Amino acid sequence: MGRPPDGGPDRRGRVSAAFGEPVATYRGSTDPDAPLVVLLHGRGSDEQQIAALADHLPQQLAYAAVRAPIAEGGGYAWFANRGIGRPVASSLAETTAWFRAWLDAEHAGRDVLLVGFSGGAAFAGGLLLAEPARWAGAAILLGTLPFDAGVPTGPGRLSGVPVLVAQGDADTVIPRELLDRTWTYLHDESGATLTAHRDPGGHGISAGTLAVLTAWLTATAREH
């Protein structure tokens, strides 16, 4: 676990799937007992771009930046969608199964925190809502939960689960309706142990968001 034995940054999962073998880039701690933070990039991006975020996060944690399985726009995506922030339910179910198979093969029994940005936030939210007890926590950064996409979003679904939500008031990429619905659900219905951050920024991880994420990861990992 952690980085590959040769110390190199990349490792391909051993799980066969219709999407091919997962590709992950590792950063941070090589201690196999350290909590693992899985970084999930946005639509059209890749694992290398979001792996750079780990350099600014607590180094006592281990980080795995995973490449999404669907090629799109010179990068990769976590699901087919019906519009921005609106996953096709069958596609989300397929990529969720693919991701969980990789995680079970590579990191079984390990405490895992999810950090998703934009489209990766919707995917992280899907994983979280499908199996709330499986995760040590999840950060939903500049994105929406996957409503109406085949995962439960009922009251109390995330009871006691540490969740961070961060949004920018000037974000014009994710539909405001979905951002507001995510904010309201997490605050008023989900039951999550919630940390929430808003700033005036747009669709990007601001210095303020980074500081809140750093503090949240440190505090949440300490509890596990």
PDB file of C-alpha atoms in Angstrom:
ATOM      1  CA  MET A   1       0.000   0.000   0.000  1.00  0.00           C
ATOM      2  CA  GLY A   2       1.078   3.625  -0.272  1.00  0.00           C
ATOM      3  CA  ARG A   3       3.555   4.075  -3.102  1.00  0.00           C
ATOM      4  CA  PRO A   4       4.696   1.104  -5.183  1.00  0.00           C
ATOM      5  CA  PRO A   5       7.691  -0.818  -3.792  1.00  0.00           C
ATOM      6  CA  ASP A   6      10.101   0.854  -6.233  1.00  0.00           C
ATOM      7  CA  GLY A   7       9.114   4.304  -4.950  1.00  0.00           C
ATOM      8  CA  GLY A   8       7.725   5.379  -8.314  1.00  0.00           C
ATOM      9  CA  PRO A   9       4.642   7.569  -8.425  1.00  0.00           C
ATOM     10  CA  ASP A  10       2.287   5.450 -10.491  1.00  0.00           C
ATOM     11  CA  ARG A  11       0.553   2.126 -10.090  1.00  0.00           C
ATOM     12  CA  ARG A  12      -2.033   0.353 -12.189  1.00  0.00           C
ATOM     13  CA  GLY A  13      -4.717  -1.569 -10.349  1.00  0.00           C
ATOM     14  CA  ARG A  14      -4.939  -5.318 -10.789  1.00  0.00           C
ATOM     15  CA  VAL A  15      -8.699  -5.352 -11.160  1.00  0.00           C
ATOM     16  CA  SER A  16     -10.079  -6.316 -14.553  1.00  0.00           C
ATOM     17  CA  ALA A  17     -13.058  -4.242 -15.605  1.00  0.00           C
ATOM     18  CA  ALA A  18     -14.826  -3.127 -18.748  1.00  0.00           C
ATOM     19  CA  PHE A  19     -13.118   0.247 -18.346  1.00  0.00           C
ATOM     20  CA  GLY A  20      -9.619  -1.224 -18.089  1.00  0.00           C
ATOM     21  CA  GLU A  21      -7.220  -1.239 -15.185  1.00  0.00           C
ATOM     22  CA  PRO A  22      -7.291   1.819 -12.918  1.00  0.00           C
ATOM     23  CA  VAL A  23      -4.329   4.187 -12.916  1.00  0.00           C
ATOM     24  CA  ALA A  24      -3.374   5.938  -9.677  1.00  0.00           C
ATOM     25  CA  THR A  25      -0.636   8.381  -8.716  1.00  0.00           C
ATOM     26  CA  TYR A  26       0.549   8.349  -5.103  1.00  0.00           C
ATOM     27  CA  ARG A  27       1.809  11.145  -2.859  1.00  0.00           C
ATOM     28  CA  GLY A  28       2.409  11.778   0.839  1.00  0.00           C
ATOM     29  CA  SER A  29       3.000   9.148   3.501  1.00  0.00           C
ATOM     30  CA  THR A  30       4.147   5.646   2.591  1.00  0.00           C
ATOM     31  CA  ASP A  31       2.963   4.277   5.955  1.00  0.00           C
ATOM     32  CA  PRO A  32       0.429   1.525   5.155  1.00  0.00           C
ATOM     33  CA  ASP A  33      -1.469   2.416   8.332  1.00  0.00           C
ATOM     34  CA  ALA A  34      -1.874   6.084   7.419  1.00  0.00           C
ATOM     35  CA  PRO A  35      -5.381   7.110   6.340  1.00  0.00           C
ATOM     36  CA  LEU A  36      -5.694   7.182   2.553  1.00  0.00           C
ATOM     37  CA  VAL A  37      -7.092  10.291   0.889  1.00  0.00           C
ATOM     38  CA  VAL A  38      -8.427   9.519  -2.590  1.00  0.00           C
ATOM     39  CA  LEU A  39      -8.339  12.570  -4.878  1.00  0.00           C
ATOM     40  CA  LEU A  40     -10.971  12.613  -7.630  1.00  0.00           C
ATOM     41  CA  HIS A  41     -10.426  15.062 -10.490  1.00  0.00           C
ATOM     42  CA  GLY A  42     -12.948  17.033 -12.509  1.00  0.00           C
ATOM     43  CA  ARG A  43     -14.429  16.208 -15.923  1.00  0.00           C
ATOM     44  CA  GLY A  44     -11.910  16.503 -18.739  1.00  0.00           C
ATOM     45  CA  SER A  45      -8.948  16.521 -16.347  1.00  0.00           C
ATOM     46  CA  ASP A  46      -6.736  13.681 -15.122  1.00  0.00           C
ATOM     47  CA  GLU A  47      -5.065  12.243 -12.044  1.00  0.00           C
ATOM     48  CA  GLN A  48      -1.804  14.141 -12.541  1.00  0.00           C
ATOM     49  CA  GLN A  49      -3.496  17.527 -12.271  1.00  0.00           C
ATOM     50  CA  ILE A  50      -5.278  16.789  -9.016  1.00  0.00           C
ATOM     51  CA  ALA A  51      -2.261  14.934  -7.590  1.00  0.00           C
ATOM     52  CA  ALA A  52      -0.540  18.326  -7.370  1.00  0.00           C
ATOM     53  CA  LEU A  53      -3.083  19.274  -4.700  1.00  0.00           C
ATOM     54  CA  ALA A  54      -1.522  16.715  -2.351  1.00  0.00           C
ATOM     55  CA  ASP A  55       1.684  18.761  -2.161  1.00  0.00           C
ATOM     56  CA  HIS A  56      -0.292  21.415  -0.250  1.00  0.00           C
ATOM     57  CA  LEU A  57      -2.074  19.019   2.122  1.00  0.00           C
ATOM     58  CA  PRO A  58      -0.984  17.289   5.375  1.00  0.00           C
ATOM     59  CA  GLN A  59       1.977  15.057   4.592  1.00  0.00           C
ATOM     60  CA  GLN A  60       1.254  12.580   7.385  1.00  0.00           C
ATOM     61  CA  LEU A  61      -1.586  11.279   5.209  1.00  0.00           C
ATOM     62  CA  ALA A  62      -1.309   9.108   2.102  1.00  0.00           C
ATOM     63  CA  TYR A  63      -2.822  10.305  -1.175  1.00  0.00           C
ATOM     64  CA  ALA A  64      -3.997   8.417  -4.246  1.00  0.00           C
ATOM     65  CA  ALA A  65      -5.088  10.445  -7.272  1.00  0.00           C
ATOM     66  CA  VAL A  66      -7.120   8.141  -9.502  1.00  0.00           C
ATOM     67  CA  ARG A  67      -7.763   8.564 -13.223  1.00  0.00           C
ATOM     68  CA  ALA A  68     -11.446   8.432 -14.143  1.00  0.00           C
ATOM     69  CA  PRO A  69     -12.301   5.575 -16.526  1.00  0.00           C
ATOM     70  CA  ILE A  70     -14.124   7.393 -19.354  1.00  0.00           C
ATOM     71  CA  ALA A  71     -12.012   9.272 -21.919  1.00  0.00           C
ATOM     72  CA  GLU A  72     -13.427  12.721 -22.659  1.00  0.00           C
ATOM     73  CA  GLY A  73     -12.125  15.986 -24.078  1.00  0.00           C
ATOM     74  CA  GLY A  74      -8.431  15.176 -23.859  1.00  0.00           C
ATOM     75  CA  GLY A  75      -8.956  14.024 -20.272  1.00  0.00           C
ATOM     76  CA  TYR A  76     -11.267  11.710 -18.374  1.00  0.00           C
ATOM     77  CA  ALA A  77     -14.718  11.659 -16.755  1.00  0.00           C
ATOM     78  CA  TRP A  78     -16.316   9.693 -13.940  1.00  0.00           C
ATOM     79  CA  PHE A  79     -19.682   9.150 -15.609  1.00  0.00           C
ATOM     80  CA  ALA A  80     -21.790   9.968 -18.634  1.00  0.00           C
ATOM     81  CA  ASN A  81     -24.142  12.807 -17.831  1.00  0.00           C
ATOM     82  CA  ARG A  82     -27.495  14.289 -18.764  1.00  0.00           C
ATOM     83  CA  GLY A  83     -26.127  17.786 -18.283  1.00  0.00           C
ATOM     84  CA  ILE A  84     -23.539  19.386 -16.032  1.00  0.00           C
ATOM     85  CA  GLY A  85     -23.691  17.767 -12.603  1.00  0.00           C
ATOM     86  CA  ARG A  86     -26.419  15.310 -13.619  1.00  0.00           C
ATOM     87  CA  PRO A  87     -25.006  11.771 -13.947  1.00  0.00           C
ATOM     88  CA  VAL A  88     -26.704   9.045 -15.941  1.00  0.00           C
ATOM     89  CA  ALA A  89     -27.681   6.575 -13.216  1.00  0.00           C
ATOM     90  CA  SER A  90     -26.516   3.455 -15.058  1.00  0.00           C
ATOM     91  CA  SER A  91     -23.153   5.036 -15.885  1.00  0.00           C
ATOM     92  CA  LEU A  92     -22.597   6.142 -12.286  1.00  0.00           C
ATOM     93  CA  ALA A  93     -23.422   2.628 -11.060  1.00  0.00           C
ATOM     94  CA  GLU A  94     -20.907   1.090 -13.477  1.00  0.00           C
ATOM     95  CA  THR A  95     -18.037   3.413 -12.603  1.00  0.00           C
ATOM     96  CA  THR A  96     -18.813   3.112  -8.890  1.00  0.00           C
ATOM     97  CA  ALA A  97     -18.495  -0.687  -9.110  1.00  0.00           C
ATOM     98  CA  TRP A  98     -15.217  -0.311 -11.042  1.00  0.00           C
ATOM     99  CA  PHE A  99     -13.808   2.076  -8.440  1.00  0.00           C
ATOM    100  CA  ARG A 100     -14.851  -0.067  -5.483  1.00  0.00           C
ATOM    101  CA  ALA A 101     -13.259  -3.137  -7.062  1.00  0.00           C
ATOM    102  CA  TRP A 102      -9.961  -1.232  -7.353  1.00  0.00           C
ATOM    103  CA  LEU A 103     -10.184  -0.008  -3.774  1.00  0.00           C
ATOM    104  CA  ASP A 104     -10.975  -3.487  -2.434  1.00  0.00           C
ATOM    105  CA  ALA A 105      -8.034  -4.972  -4.341  1.00  0.00           C
ATOM    106  CA  GLU A 106      -5.466  -2.310  -3.485  1.00  0.00           C
ATOM    107  CA  HIS A 107      -6.495  -0.881  -0.107  1.00  0.00           C
ATOM    108  CA  ALA A 108      -8.805  -3.313   1.679  1.00  0.00           C
ATOM    109  CA  GLY A 109      -9.406  -2.470   5.320  1.00  0.00           C
ATOM    110  CA  ARG A 110      -7.849   0.979   5.152  1.00  0.00           C
ATOM    111  CA  ASP A 111      -9.465   4.196   6.402  1.00  0.00           C
ATOM    112  CA  VAL A 112     -10.355   6.170   3.266  1.00  0.00           C
ATOM    113  CA  LEU A 113     -11.348   9.811   2.874  1.00  0.00           C
ATOM    114  CA  LEU A 114     -12.714  11.031  -0.453  1.00  0.00           C
ATOM    115  CA  VAL A 115     -11.834  14.453  -1.860  1.00  0.00           C
ATOM    116  CA  GLY A 116     -13.634  15.311  -5.086  1.00  0.00           C
ATOM    117  CA  PHE A 117     -13.441  18.453  -7.196  1.00  0.00           C
ATOM    118  CA  SER A 118     -16.196  19.458  -9.652  1.00  0.00           C
ATOM    119  CA  GLY A 119     -17.203  16.272 -11.510  1.00  0.00           C
ATOM    120  CA  GLY A 120     -15.085  14.361  -9.022  1.00  0.00           C
ATOM    121  CA  ALA A 121     -17.201  15.887  -6.251  1.00  0.00           C
ATOM    122  CA  ALA A 122     -20.330  14.388  -7.800  1.00  0.00           C
ATOM    123  CA  PHE A 123     -18.579  11.019  -8.026  1.00  0.00           C
ATOM    124  CA  ALA A 124     -17.365  11.271  -4.418  1.00  0.00           C
ATOM    125  CA  GLY A 125     -20.912  12.145  -3.421  1.00  0.00           C
ATOM    126  CA  GLY A 126     -22.226   9.095  -5.239  1.00  0.00           C
ATOM    127  CA  LEU A 127     -19.770   6.820  -3.456  1.00  0.00           C
ATOM    128  CA  LEU A 128     -20.651   8.423  -0.134  1.00  0.00           C
ATOM    129  CA  LEU A 129     -24.414   8.196  -0.565  1.00  0.00           C
ATOM    130  CA  ALA A 130     -24.251   4.609  -1.813  1.00  0.00           C
ATOM    131  CA  GLU A 131     -22.246   3.382   1.205  1.00  0.00           C
ATOM    132  CA  PRO A 132     -22.031   6.018   3.946  1.00  0.00           C
ATOM    133  CA  ALA A 133     -20.451   3.707   6.523  1.00  0.00           C
ATOM    134  CA  ARG A 134     -17.591   2.753   4.221  1.00  0.00           C
ATOM    135  CA  TRP A 135     -15.837   6.130   4.261  1.00  0.00           C
ATOM    136  CA  ALA A 136     -13.977   8.026   6.965  1.00  0.00           C
ATOM    137  CA  GLY A 137     -15.271  11.229   5.377  1.00  0.00           C
ATOM    138  CA  ALA A 138     -15.791  13.063   2.100  1.00  0.00           C
ATOM    139  CA  ALA A 139     -15.028  16.551   0.797  1.00  0.00           C
ATOM    140  CA  ILE A 140     -17.358  17.917  -1.883  1.00  0.00           C
ATOM    141  CA  LEU A 141     -15.397  20.760  -3.485  1.00  0.00           C
ATOM    142  CA  LEU A 142     -16.977  23.100  -6.056  1.00  0.00           C
ATOM    143  CA  GLY A 143     -19.492  20.497  -7.113  1.00  0.00           C
ATOM    144  CA  THR A 144     -22.882  18.931  -6.558  1.00  0.00           C
ATOM    145  CA  LEU A 145     -24.158  15.734  -5.059  1.00  0.00           C
ATOM    146  CA  PRO A 146     -25.562  13.364  -7.715  1.00  0.00           C
ATOM    147  CA  PHE A 147     -29.276  13.894  -7.203  1.00  0.00           C
ATOM    148  CA  ASP A 148     -31.751  11.773  -9.192  1.00  0.00           C
ATOM    149  CA  ALA A 149     -28.937   9.430 -10.221  1.00  0.00           C
ATOM    150  CA  GLY A 150     -29.837   6.162  -8.524  1.00  0.00           C
ATOM    151  CA  VAL A 151     -28.235   6.776  -5.116  1.00  0.00           C
ATOM    152  CA  PRO A 152     -30.239   7.397  -1.916  1.00  0.00           C
ATOM    153  CA  THR A 153     -30.590  11.020  -0.790  1.00  0.00           C
ATOM    154  CA  GLY A 154     -33.166  10.620   1.938  1.00  0.00           C
ATOM    155  CA  PRO A 155     -33.176  12.359   5.320  1.00  0.00           C
ATOM    156  CA  GLY A 156     -30.429  11.199   7.671  1.00  0.00           C
ATOM    157  CA  ARG A 157     -28.629   9.237   4.960  1.00  0.00           C
ATOM    158  CA  LEU A 158     -25.207  10.569   6.045  1.00  0.00           C
ATOM    159  CA  SER A 159     -25.876  10.548   9.784  1.00  0.00           C
ATOM    160  CA  GLY A 160     -22.625  11.117  11.672  1.00  0.00           C
ATOM    161  CA  VAL A 161     -20.382  10.996   8.582  1.00  0.00           C
ATOM    162  CA  PRO A 162     -17.781  13.799   8.402  1.00  0.00           C
ATOM    163  CA  VAL A 163     -18.441  15.864   5.273  1.00  0.00           C
ATOM    164  CA  LEU A 164     -16.842  19.060   3.997  1.00  0.00           C
ATOM    165  CA  VAL A 165     -18.664  21.133   1.403  1.00  0.00           C
ATOM    166  CA  ALA A 166     -16.945  24.120  -0.228  1.00  0.00           C
ATOM    167  CA  GLN A 167     -18.538  26.428  -2.791  1.00  0.00           C
ATOM    168  CA  GLY A 168     -17.686  29.655  -4.570  1.00  0.00           C
ATOM    169  CA  ASP A 169     -20.332  32.343  -4.873  1.00  0.00           C
ATOM    170  CA  ALA A 170     -19.091  33.242  -8.372  1.00  0.00           C
ATOM    171  CA  ASP A 171     -19.072  29.638  -9.649  1.00  0.00           C
ATOM    172  CA  THR A 172     -20.778  29.682 -13.052  1.00  0.00           C
ATOM    173  CA  VAL A 173     -19.740  26.172 -14.131  1.00  0.00           C
ATOM    174  CA  ILE A 174     -21.969  24.079 -11.880  1.00  0.00           C
ATOM    175  CA  PRO A 175     -25.651  25.079 -12.132  1.00  0.00           C
ATOM    176  CA  ARG A 176     -26.605  27.246  -9.158  1.00  0.00           C
ATOM    177  CA  GLU A 177     -29.737  25.151  -8.625  1.00  0.00           C
ATOM    178  CA  LEU A 178     -27.578  22.082  -7.964  1.00  0.00           C
ATOM    179  CA  LEU A 179     -25.107  23.935  -5.758  1.00  0.00           C
ATOM    180  CA  ASP A 180     -27.968  25.293  -3.661  1.00  0.00           C
ATOM    181  CA  ARG A 181     -29.658  21.895  -3.465  1.00  0.00           C
ATOM    182  CA  THR A 182     -26.385  20.316  -2.309  1.00  0.00           C
ATOM    183  CA  TRP A 183     -25.840  23.020   0.309  1.00  0.00           C
ATOM    184  CA  THR A 184     -29.386  22.684   1.655  1.00  0.00           C
ATOM    185  CA  TYR A 185     -29.383  18.875   1.696  1.00  0.00           C
ATOM    186  CA  LEU A 186     -26.083  18.655   3.544  1.00  0.00           C
ATOM    187  CA  HIS A 187     -27.080  21.294   6.092  1.00  0.00           C
ATOM    188  CA  ASP A 188     -30.723  20.431   6.703  1.00  0.00           C
ATOM    189  CA  GLU A 189     -31.410  16.822   5.710  1.00  0.00           C
ATOM    190  CA  SER A 190     -28.337  14.598   5.439  1.00  0.00           C
ATOM    191  CA  GLY A 191     -27.435  14.276   9.123  1.00  0.00           C
ATOM    192  CA  ALA A 192     -23.749  14.617   8.232  1.00  0.00           C
ATOM    193  CA  THR A 193     -21.199  16.003  10.656  1.00  0.00           C
ATOM    194  CA  LEU A 194     -20.757  18.988   8.391  1.00  0.00           C
ATOM    195  CA  THR A 195     -18.041  21.540   7.803  1.00  0.00           C
ATOM    196  CA  ALA A 196     -19.115  24.189   5.288  1.00  0.00           C
ATOM    197  CA  HIS A 197     -17.137  26.902   3.523  1.00  0.00           C
ATOM    198  CA  ARG A 198     -18.178  29.595   1.064  1.00  0.00           C
ATOM    199  CA  ASP A 199     -16.047  32.299  -0.461  1.00  0.00           C
ATOM    200  CA  PRO A 200     -16.470  34.886  -3.244  1.00  0.00           C
ATOM    201  CA  GLY A 201     -14.432  32.863  -5.732  1.00  0.00           C
ATOM    202  CA  GLY A 202     -15.407  30.989  -8.856  1.00  0.00           C
ATOM    203  CA  HIS A 203     -14.912  27.411 -10.001  1.00  0.00           C
ATOM    204  CA  GLY A 204     -11.503  26.793  -8.489  1.00  0.00           C
ATOM    205  CA  ILE A 205      -9.884  25.818  -5.204  1.00  0.00           C
ATOM    206  CA  SER A 206      -9.120  29.112  -3.488  1.00  0.00           C
ATOM    207  CA  ALA A 207      -6.568  29.680  -0.740  1.00  0.00           C
ATOM    208  CA  GLY A 208      -9.436  29.804   1.734  1.00  0.00           C
ATOM    209  CA  THR A 209     -10.851  26.498   0.541  1.00  0.00           C
ATOM    210  CA  LEU A 210      -7.403  24.910   0.672  1.00  0.00           C
ATOM    211  CA  ALA A 211      -6.926  26.065   4.269  1.00  0.00           C
ATOM    212  CA  VAL A 212     -10.312  24.671   5.305  1.00  0.00           C
ATOM    213  CA  LEU A 213      -9.616  21.380   3.507  1.00  0.00           C
ATOM    214  CA  THR A 214      -6.230  21.065   5.223  1.00  0.00           C
ATOM    215  CA  ALA A 215      -7.739  21.619   8.660  1.00  0.00           C
ATOM    216  CA  TRP A 216     -10.636  19.262   7.948  1.00  0.00           C
ATOM    217  CA  LEU A 217      -8.367  16.448   6.753  1.00  0.00           C
ATOM    218  CA  THR A 218      -6.137  16.809   9.803  1.00  0.00           C
ATOM    219  CA  ALA A 219      -9.052  16.769  12.235  1.00  0.00           C
ATOM    220  CA  THR A 220     -10.977  13.987  10.500  1.00  0.00           C
ATOM    221  CA  ALA A 221      -7.953  11.715  10.117  1.00  0.00           C
ATOM    222  CA  ARG A 222      -7.139  12.184  13.804  1.00  0.00           C
ATOM    223  CA  GLU A 223     -10.482  10.612  14.688  1.00  0.00           C
ATOM    224  CA  HIS A 224      -9.617   7.379  12.856  1.00  0.00           C
TER     225      HIS A 224
END
